[in-house]
Short mmCIF file of C-alpha atoms and ligand atoms in Angstrom, two decimals:
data_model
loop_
_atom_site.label_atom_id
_atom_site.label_comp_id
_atom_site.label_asym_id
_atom_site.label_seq_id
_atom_site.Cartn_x
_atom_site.Cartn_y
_atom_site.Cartn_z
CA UNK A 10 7.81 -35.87 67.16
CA UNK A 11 7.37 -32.62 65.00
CA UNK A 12 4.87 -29.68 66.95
CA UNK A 13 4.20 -26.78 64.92
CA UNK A 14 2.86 -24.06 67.29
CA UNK A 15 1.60 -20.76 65.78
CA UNK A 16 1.02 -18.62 68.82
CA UNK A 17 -1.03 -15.41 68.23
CA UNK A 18 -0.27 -11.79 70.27
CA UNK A 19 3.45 -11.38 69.23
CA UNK A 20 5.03 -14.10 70.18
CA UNK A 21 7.09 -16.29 67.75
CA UNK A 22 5.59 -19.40 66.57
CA UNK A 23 7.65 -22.49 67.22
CA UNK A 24 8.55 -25.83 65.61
CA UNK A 25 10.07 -28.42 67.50
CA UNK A 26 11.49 -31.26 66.04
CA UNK A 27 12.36 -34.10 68.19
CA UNK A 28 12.51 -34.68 71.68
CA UNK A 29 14.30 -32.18 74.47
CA UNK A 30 15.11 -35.29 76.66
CA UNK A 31 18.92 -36.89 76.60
CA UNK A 32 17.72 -40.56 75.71
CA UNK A 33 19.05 -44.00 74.81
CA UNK A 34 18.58 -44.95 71.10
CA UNK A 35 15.82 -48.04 71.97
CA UNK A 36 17.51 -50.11 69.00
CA UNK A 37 21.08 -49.79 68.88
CA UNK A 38 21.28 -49.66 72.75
CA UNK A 39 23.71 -46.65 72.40
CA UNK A 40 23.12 -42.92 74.44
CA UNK A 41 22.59 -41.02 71.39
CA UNK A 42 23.59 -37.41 71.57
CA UNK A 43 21.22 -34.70 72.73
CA UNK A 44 18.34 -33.44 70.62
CA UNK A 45 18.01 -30.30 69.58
CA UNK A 46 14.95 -27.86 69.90
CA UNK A 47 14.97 -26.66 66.55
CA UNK A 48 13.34 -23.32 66.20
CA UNK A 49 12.05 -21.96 62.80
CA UNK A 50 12.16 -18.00 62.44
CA UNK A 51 11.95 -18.39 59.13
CA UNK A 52 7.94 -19.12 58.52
CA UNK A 53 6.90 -17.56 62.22
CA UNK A 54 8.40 -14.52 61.31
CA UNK A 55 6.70 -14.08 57.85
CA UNK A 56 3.66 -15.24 59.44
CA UNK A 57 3.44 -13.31 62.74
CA UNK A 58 2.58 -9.41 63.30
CA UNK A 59 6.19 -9.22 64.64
CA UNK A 60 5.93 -5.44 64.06
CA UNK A 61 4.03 -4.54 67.54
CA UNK A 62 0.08 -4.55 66.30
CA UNK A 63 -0.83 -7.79 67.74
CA UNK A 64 -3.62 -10.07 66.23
CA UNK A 65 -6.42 -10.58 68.43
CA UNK A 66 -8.86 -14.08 68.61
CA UNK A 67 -11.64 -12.89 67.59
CA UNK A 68 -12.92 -10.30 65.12
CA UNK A 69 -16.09 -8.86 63.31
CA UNK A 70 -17.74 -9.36 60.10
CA UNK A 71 -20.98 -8.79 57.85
CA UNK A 72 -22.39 -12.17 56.83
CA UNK A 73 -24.95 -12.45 53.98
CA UNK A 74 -27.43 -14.70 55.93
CA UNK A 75 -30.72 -14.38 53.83
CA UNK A 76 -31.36 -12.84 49.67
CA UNK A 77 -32.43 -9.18 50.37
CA UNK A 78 -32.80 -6.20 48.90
CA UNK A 79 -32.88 -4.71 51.66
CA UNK A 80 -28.98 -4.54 53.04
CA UNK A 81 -30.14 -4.65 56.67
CA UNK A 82 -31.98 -7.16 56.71
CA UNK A 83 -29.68 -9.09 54.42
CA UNK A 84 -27.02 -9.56 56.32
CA UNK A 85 -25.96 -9.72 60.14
CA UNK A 86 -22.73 -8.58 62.43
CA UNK A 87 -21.16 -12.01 63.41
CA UNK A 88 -17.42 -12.31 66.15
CA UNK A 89 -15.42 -14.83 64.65
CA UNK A 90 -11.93 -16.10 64.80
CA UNK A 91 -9.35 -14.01 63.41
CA UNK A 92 -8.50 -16.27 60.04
CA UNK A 93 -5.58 -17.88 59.49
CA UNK A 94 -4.35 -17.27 56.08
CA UNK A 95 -2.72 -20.47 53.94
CA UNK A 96 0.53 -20.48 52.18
CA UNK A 97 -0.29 -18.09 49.45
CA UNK A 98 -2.53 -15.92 51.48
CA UNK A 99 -2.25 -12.46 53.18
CA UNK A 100 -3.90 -11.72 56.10
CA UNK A 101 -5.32 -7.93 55.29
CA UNK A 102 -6.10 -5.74 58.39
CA UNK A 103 -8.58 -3.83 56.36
CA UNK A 104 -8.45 0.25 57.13
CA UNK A 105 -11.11 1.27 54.33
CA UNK A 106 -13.83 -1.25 52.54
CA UNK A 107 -15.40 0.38 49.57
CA UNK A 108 -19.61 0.34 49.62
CA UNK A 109 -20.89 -0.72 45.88
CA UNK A 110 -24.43 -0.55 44.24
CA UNK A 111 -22.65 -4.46 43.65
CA UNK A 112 -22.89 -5.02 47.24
CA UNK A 113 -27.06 -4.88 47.10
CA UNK A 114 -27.16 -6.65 43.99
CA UNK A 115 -25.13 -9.06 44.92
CA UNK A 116 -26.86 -9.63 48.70
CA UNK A 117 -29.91 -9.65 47.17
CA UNK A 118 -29.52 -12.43 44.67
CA UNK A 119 -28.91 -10.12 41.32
CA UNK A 120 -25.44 -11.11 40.19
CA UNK A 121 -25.59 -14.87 40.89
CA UNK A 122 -28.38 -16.48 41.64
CA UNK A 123 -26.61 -19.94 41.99
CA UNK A 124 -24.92 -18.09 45.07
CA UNK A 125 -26.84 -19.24 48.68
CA UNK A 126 -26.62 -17.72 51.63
CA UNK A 127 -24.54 -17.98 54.29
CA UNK A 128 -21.51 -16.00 52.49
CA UNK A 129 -19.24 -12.85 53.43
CA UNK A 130 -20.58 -9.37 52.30
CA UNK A 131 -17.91 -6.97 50.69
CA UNK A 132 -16.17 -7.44 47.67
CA UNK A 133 -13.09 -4.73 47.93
CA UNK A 134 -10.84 -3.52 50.96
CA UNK A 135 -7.40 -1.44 51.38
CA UNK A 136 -5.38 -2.34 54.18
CA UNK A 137 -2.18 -3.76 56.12
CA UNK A 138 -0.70 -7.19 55.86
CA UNK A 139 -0.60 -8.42 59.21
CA UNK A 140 0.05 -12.17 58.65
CA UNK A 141 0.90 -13.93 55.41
CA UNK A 142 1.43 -17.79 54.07
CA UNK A 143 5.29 -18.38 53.30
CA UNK A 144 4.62 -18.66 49.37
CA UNK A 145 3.32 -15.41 49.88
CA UNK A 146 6.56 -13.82 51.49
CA UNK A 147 8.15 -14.10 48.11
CA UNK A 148 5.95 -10.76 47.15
CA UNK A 149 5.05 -9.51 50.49
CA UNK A 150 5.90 -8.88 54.35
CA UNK A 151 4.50 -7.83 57.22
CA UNK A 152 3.45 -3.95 57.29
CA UNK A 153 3.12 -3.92 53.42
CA UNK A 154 -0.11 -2.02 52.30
CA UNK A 155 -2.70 -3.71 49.80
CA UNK A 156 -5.66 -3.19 48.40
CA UNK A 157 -7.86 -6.46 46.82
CA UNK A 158 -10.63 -7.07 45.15
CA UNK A 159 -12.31 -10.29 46.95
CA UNK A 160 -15.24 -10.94 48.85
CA UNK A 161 -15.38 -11.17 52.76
CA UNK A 162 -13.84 -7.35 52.75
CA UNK A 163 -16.85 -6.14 55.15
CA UNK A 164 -14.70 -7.39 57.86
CA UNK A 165 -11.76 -6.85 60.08
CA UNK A 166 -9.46 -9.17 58.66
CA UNK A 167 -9.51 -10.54 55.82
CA UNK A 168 -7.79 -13.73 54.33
CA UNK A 169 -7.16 -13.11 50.65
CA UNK A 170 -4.90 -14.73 48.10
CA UNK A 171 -1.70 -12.72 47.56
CA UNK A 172 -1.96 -12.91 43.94
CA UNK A 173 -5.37 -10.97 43.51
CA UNK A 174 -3.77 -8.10 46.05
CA UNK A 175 -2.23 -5.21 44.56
CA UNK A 176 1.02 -3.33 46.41
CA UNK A 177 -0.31 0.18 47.04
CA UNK A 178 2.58 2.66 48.71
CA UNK A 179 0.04 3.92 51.21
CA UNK A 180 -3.45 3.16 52.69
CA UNK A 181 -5.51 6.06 51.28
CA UNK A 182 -9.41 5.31 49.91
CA UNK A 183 -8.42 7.01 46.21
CA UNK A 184 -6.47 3.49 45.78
CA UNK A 185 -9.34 1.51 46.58
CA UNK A 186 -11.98 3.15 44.47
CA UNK A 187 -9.92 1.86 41.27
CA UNK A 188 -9.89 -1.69 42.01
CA UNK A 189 -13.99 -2.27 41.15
CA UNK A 190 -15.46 0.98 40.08
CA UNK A 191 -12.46 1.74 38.26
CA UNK A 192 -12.59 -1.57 36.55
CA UNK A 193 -15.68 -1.48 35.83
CA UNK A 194 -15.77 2.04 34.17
CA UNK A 195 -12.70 0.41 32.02
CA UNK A 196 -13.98 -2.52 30.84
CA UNK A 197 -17.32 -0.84 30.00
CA UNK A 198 -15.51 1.57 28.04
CA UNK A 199 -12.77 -0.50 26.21
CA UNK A 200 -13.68 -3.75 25.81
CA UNK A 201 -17.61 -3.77 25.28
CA UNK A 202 -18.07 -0.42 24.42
CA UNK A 203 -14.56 -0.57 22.06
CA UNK A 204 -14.09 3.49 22.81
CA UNK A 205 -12.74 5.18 19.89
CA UNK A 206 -11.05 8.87 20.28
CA UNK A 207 -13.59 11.55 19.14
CA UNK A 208 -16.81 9.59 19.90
CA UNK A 209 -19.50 11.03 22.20
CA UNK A 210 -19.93 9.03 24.98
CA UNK A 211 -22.82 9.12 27.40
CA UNK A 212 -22.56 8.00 31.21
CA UNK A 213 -26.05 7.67 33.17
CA UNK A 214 -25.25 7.58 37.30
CA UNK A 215 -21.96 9.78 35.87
CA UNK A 216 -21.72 10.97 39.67
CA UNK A 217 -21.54 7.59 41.01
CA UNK A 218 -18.83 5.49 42.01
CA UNK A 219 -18.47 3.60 38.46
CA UNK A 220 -19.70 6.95 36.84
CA UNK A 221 -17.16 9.24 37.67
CA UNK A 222 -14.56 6.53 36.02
CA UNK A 223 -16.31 6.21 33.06
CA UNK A 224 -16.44 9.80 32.70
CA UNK A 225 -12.37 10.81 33.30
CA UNK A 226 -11.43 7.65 31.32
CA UNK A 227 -13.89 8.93 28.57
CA UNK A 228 -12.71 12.52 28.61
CA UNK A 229 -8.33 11.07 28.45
CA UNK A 230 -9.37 9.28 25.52
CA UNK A 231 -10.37 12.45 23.67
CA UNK A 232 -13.83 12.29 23.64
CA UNK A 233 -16.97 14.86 24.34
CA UNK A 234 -18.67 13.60 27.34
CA UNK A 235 -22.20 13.88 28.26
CA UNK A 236 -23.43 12.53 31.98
CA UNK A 237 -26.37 12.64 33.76
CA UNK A 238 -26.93 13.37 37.39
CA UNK A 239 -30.48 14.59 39.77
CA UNK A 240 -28.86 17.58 41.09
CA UNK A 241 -26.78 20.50 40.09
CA UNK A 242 -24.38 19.80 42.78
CA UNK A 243 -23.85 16.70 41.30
CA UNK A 244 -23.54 18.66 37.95
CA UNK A 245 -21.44 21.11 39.11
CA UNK A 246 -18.94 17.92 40.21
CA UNK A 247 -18.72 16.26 37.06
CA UNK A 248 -18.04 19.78 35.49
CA UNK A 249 -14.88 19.91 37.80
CA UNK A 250 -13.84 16.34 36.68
CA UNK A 251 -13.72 17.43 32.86
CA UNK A 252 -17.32 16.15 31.82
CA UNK A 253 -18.42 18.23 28.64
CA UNK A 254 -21.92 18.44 29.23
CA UNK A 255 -23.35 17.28 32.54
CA UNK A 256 -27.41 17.10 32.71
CA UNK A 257 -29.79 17.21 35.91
CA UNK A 258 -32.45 15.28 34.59
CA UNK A 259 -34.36 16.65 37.40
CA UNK A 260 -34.59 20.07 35.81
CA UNK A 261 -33.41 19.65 32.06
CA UNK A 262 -35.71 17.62 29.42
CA UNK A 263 -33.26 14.59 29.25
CA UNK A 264 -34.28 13.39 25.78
CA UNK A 265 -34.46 16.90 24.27
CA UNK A 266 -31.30 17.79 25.61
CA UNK A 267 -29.69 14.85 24.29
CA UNK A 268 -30.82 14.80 20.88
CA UNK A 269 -29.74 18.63 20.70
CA UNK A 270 -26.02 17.17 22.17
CA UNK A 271 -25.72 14.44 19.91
CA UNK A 272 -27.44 16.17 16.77
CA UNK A 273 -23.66 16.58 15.38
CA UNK A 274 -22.40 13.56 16.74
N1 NAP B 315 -19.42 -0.09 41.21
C1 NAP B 315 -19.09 -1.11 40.48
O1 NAP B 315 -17.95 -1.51 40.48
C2 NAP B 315 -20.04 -1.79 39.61
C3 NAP B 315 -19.71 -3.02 39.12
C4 NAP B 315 -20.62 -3.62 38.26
C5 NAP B 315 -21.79 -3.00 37.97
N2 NAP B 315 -22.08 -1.81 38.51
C6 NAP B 315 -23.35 -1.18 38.21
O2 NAP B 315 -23.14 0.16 37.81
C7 NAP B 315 -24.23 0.96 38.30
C8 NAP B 315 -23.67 2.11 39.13
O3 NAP B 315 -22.93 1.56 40.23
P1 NAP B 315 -22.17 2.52 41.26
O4 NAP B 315 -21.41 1.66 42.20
O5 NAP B 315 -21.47 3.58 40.52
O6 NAP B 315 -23.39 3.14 42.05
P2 NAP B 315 -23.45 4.41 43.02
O7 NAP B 315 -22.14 5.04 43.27
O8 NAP B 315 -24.26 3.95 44.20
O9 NAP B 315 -24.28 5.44 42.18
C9 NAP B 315 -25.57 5.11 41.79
C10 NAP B 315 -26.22 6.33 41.20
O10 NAP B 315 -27.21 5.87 40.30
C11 NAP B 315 -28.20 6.88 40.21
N3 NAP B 315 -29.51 6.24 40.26
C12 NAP B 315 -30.44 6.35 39.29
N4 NAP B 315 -31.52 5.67 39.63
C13 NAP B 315 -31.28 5.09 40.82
C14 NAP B 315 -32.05 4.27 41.68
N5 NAP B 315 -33.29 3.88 41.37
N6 NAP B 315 -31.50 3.86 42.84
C15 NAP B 315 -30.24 4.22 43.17
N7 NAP B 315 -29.47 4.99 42.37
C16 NAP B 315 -30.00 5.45 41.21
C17 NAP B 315 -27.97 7.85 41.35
O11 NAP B 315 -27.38 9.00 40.78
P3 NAP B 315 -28.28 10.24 40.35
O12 NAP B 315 -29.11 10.53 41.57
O13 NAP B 315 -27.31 11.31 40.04
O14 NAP B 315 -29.08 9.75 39.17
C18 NAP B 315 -26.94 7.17 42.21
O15 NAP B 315 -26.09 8.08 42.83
C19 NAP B 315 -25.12 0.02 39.13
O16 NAP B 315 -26.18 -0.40 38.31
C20 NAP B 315 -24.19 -1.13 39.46
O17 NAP B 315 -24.91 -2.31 39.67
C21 NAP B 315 -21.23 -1.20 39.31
#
């Protein structure tokens, strides 16, 4: 017989191999020797949230349930069971979730339509391990900090694959904002947008999430940045954050302005 109990709330998780009972060995007719209990620390305490913070049954998520627009009425609060993450999985006690413009495109049907409802909602999360697969241990343990870019994040817990987590050394939201704005400012920039030092570069939404990427990375790789914004808070902001020429659009002439910006460029 070989029982593999994973018990939740602290305590260890168990494997017994073999029966507890002094027995006679049915073929040979012999008393064979006692069997052993044989307990495995090894997996139960990679898996378990040995450090104190137990792991309750149940916990809450956002589910997309129908295509919307219209966030509320896209999705719904469901209590579930806690996952159970698989060999190379962490389970992520999440601390902060990060809110895209992705999130309504993506609920609403914009980013894949092949994509049918019922799914998670939340695409990036920082957090704590609090349970993790044993492949997984060979990067991680219990009480390390992560931040991931996967969906289910608007949740509790979340089961994600260790290898699309990245180590952070604390759980603060300035880690989390990289992971998909911060991406996506990048890979706007340098790889479709092949940024060259020297180049004027404009940035719509600049005060948004992706925006306010797009306009630091612009400015570190040497070139005059333009953004535009619908307030002059917003313009005093991307002043602060080294943008050369921010413009309300509310109150400036946006395609005047911009042709006298870029005249030399
Ligand atoms: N965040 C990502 O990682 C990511 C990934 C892929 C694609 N994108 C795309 O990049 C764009 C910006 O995303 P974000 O996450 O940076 O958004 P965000 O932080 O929510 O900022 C959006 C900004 O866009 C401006 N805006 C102009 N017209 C708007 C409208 N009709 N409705 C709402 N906002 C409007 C607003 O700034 P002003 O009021 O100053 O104009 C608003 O603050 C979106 O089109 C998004 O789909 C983002």
């Amino acid at each position: 017989m070989s029982v593999l109990l994973l018990v939740r709330n602290g305590r260890r998780a168990i494997s017994v191999i073999g029966g507890g009972r002094r027995g006679t060995d049915a073929l040979s007719g012999v008393h064979s020797a006692a069997r052993r209990f044989i307990i495995d620390m090894s997996y139960s305490a990679h898996f378990m949230d040995f450090k104190g913070s137990s792991i309750p049954s149940s916990m809450k998520k956002l589910v997309v349930n129908k295509l919307s627009p219209n966030f509320r009425e896209a999705v719904s609060m469901q209590t579930v069971a806690v996952p159970t993450p698989g060999d190379a999985d962490l389970l992520v006690r999440n601390r902060f979730v990060g809110i895209n413009a992705s999130d309504i495109n993506y609920s609403a049907g914009r980013y894949d339509p092949s994509v049918k409802p019922p799914f998670d909602a939340g695409f990036e999360g920082i957090g704590d391990v609090v349970g993790l697969g044993l492949s997984a241990s060979s990067r991680y343990t219990v009480g390390d900090t992560v931040a991931y870019f996967g969906s289910g994040a608007f949740a509790e817990y979340t089961v994600v694959p260790a290898k699309e987590t990245v180590p952070v050394p604390a759980v603060k939201p300035e880690f989390l904002t990289l992971l998909v704005s911060g991406a996506t400012a990048y890979i706007a920039l340098k790889r479709l947008g092949d940024l060259v030092k020297g180049e004027t570069v404009l940035v719509t939404a600049a005060a948004g999430g992706t925006g306010q990427f797009a306009v630091q990375f612009a400015k570190q790789a040497g070139c005059h940045v333009i953004g535009t914004c619908s307030s002059n808070e917003k313009a005093g902001f991307l002043k602060s954050i080294g943008c050369d020429r921010p413009i309300n659009y509310t109150t400036e002439d946006l395609a005047k302005t911009l042709r006298k910006s870029t005249r030399k460029a």
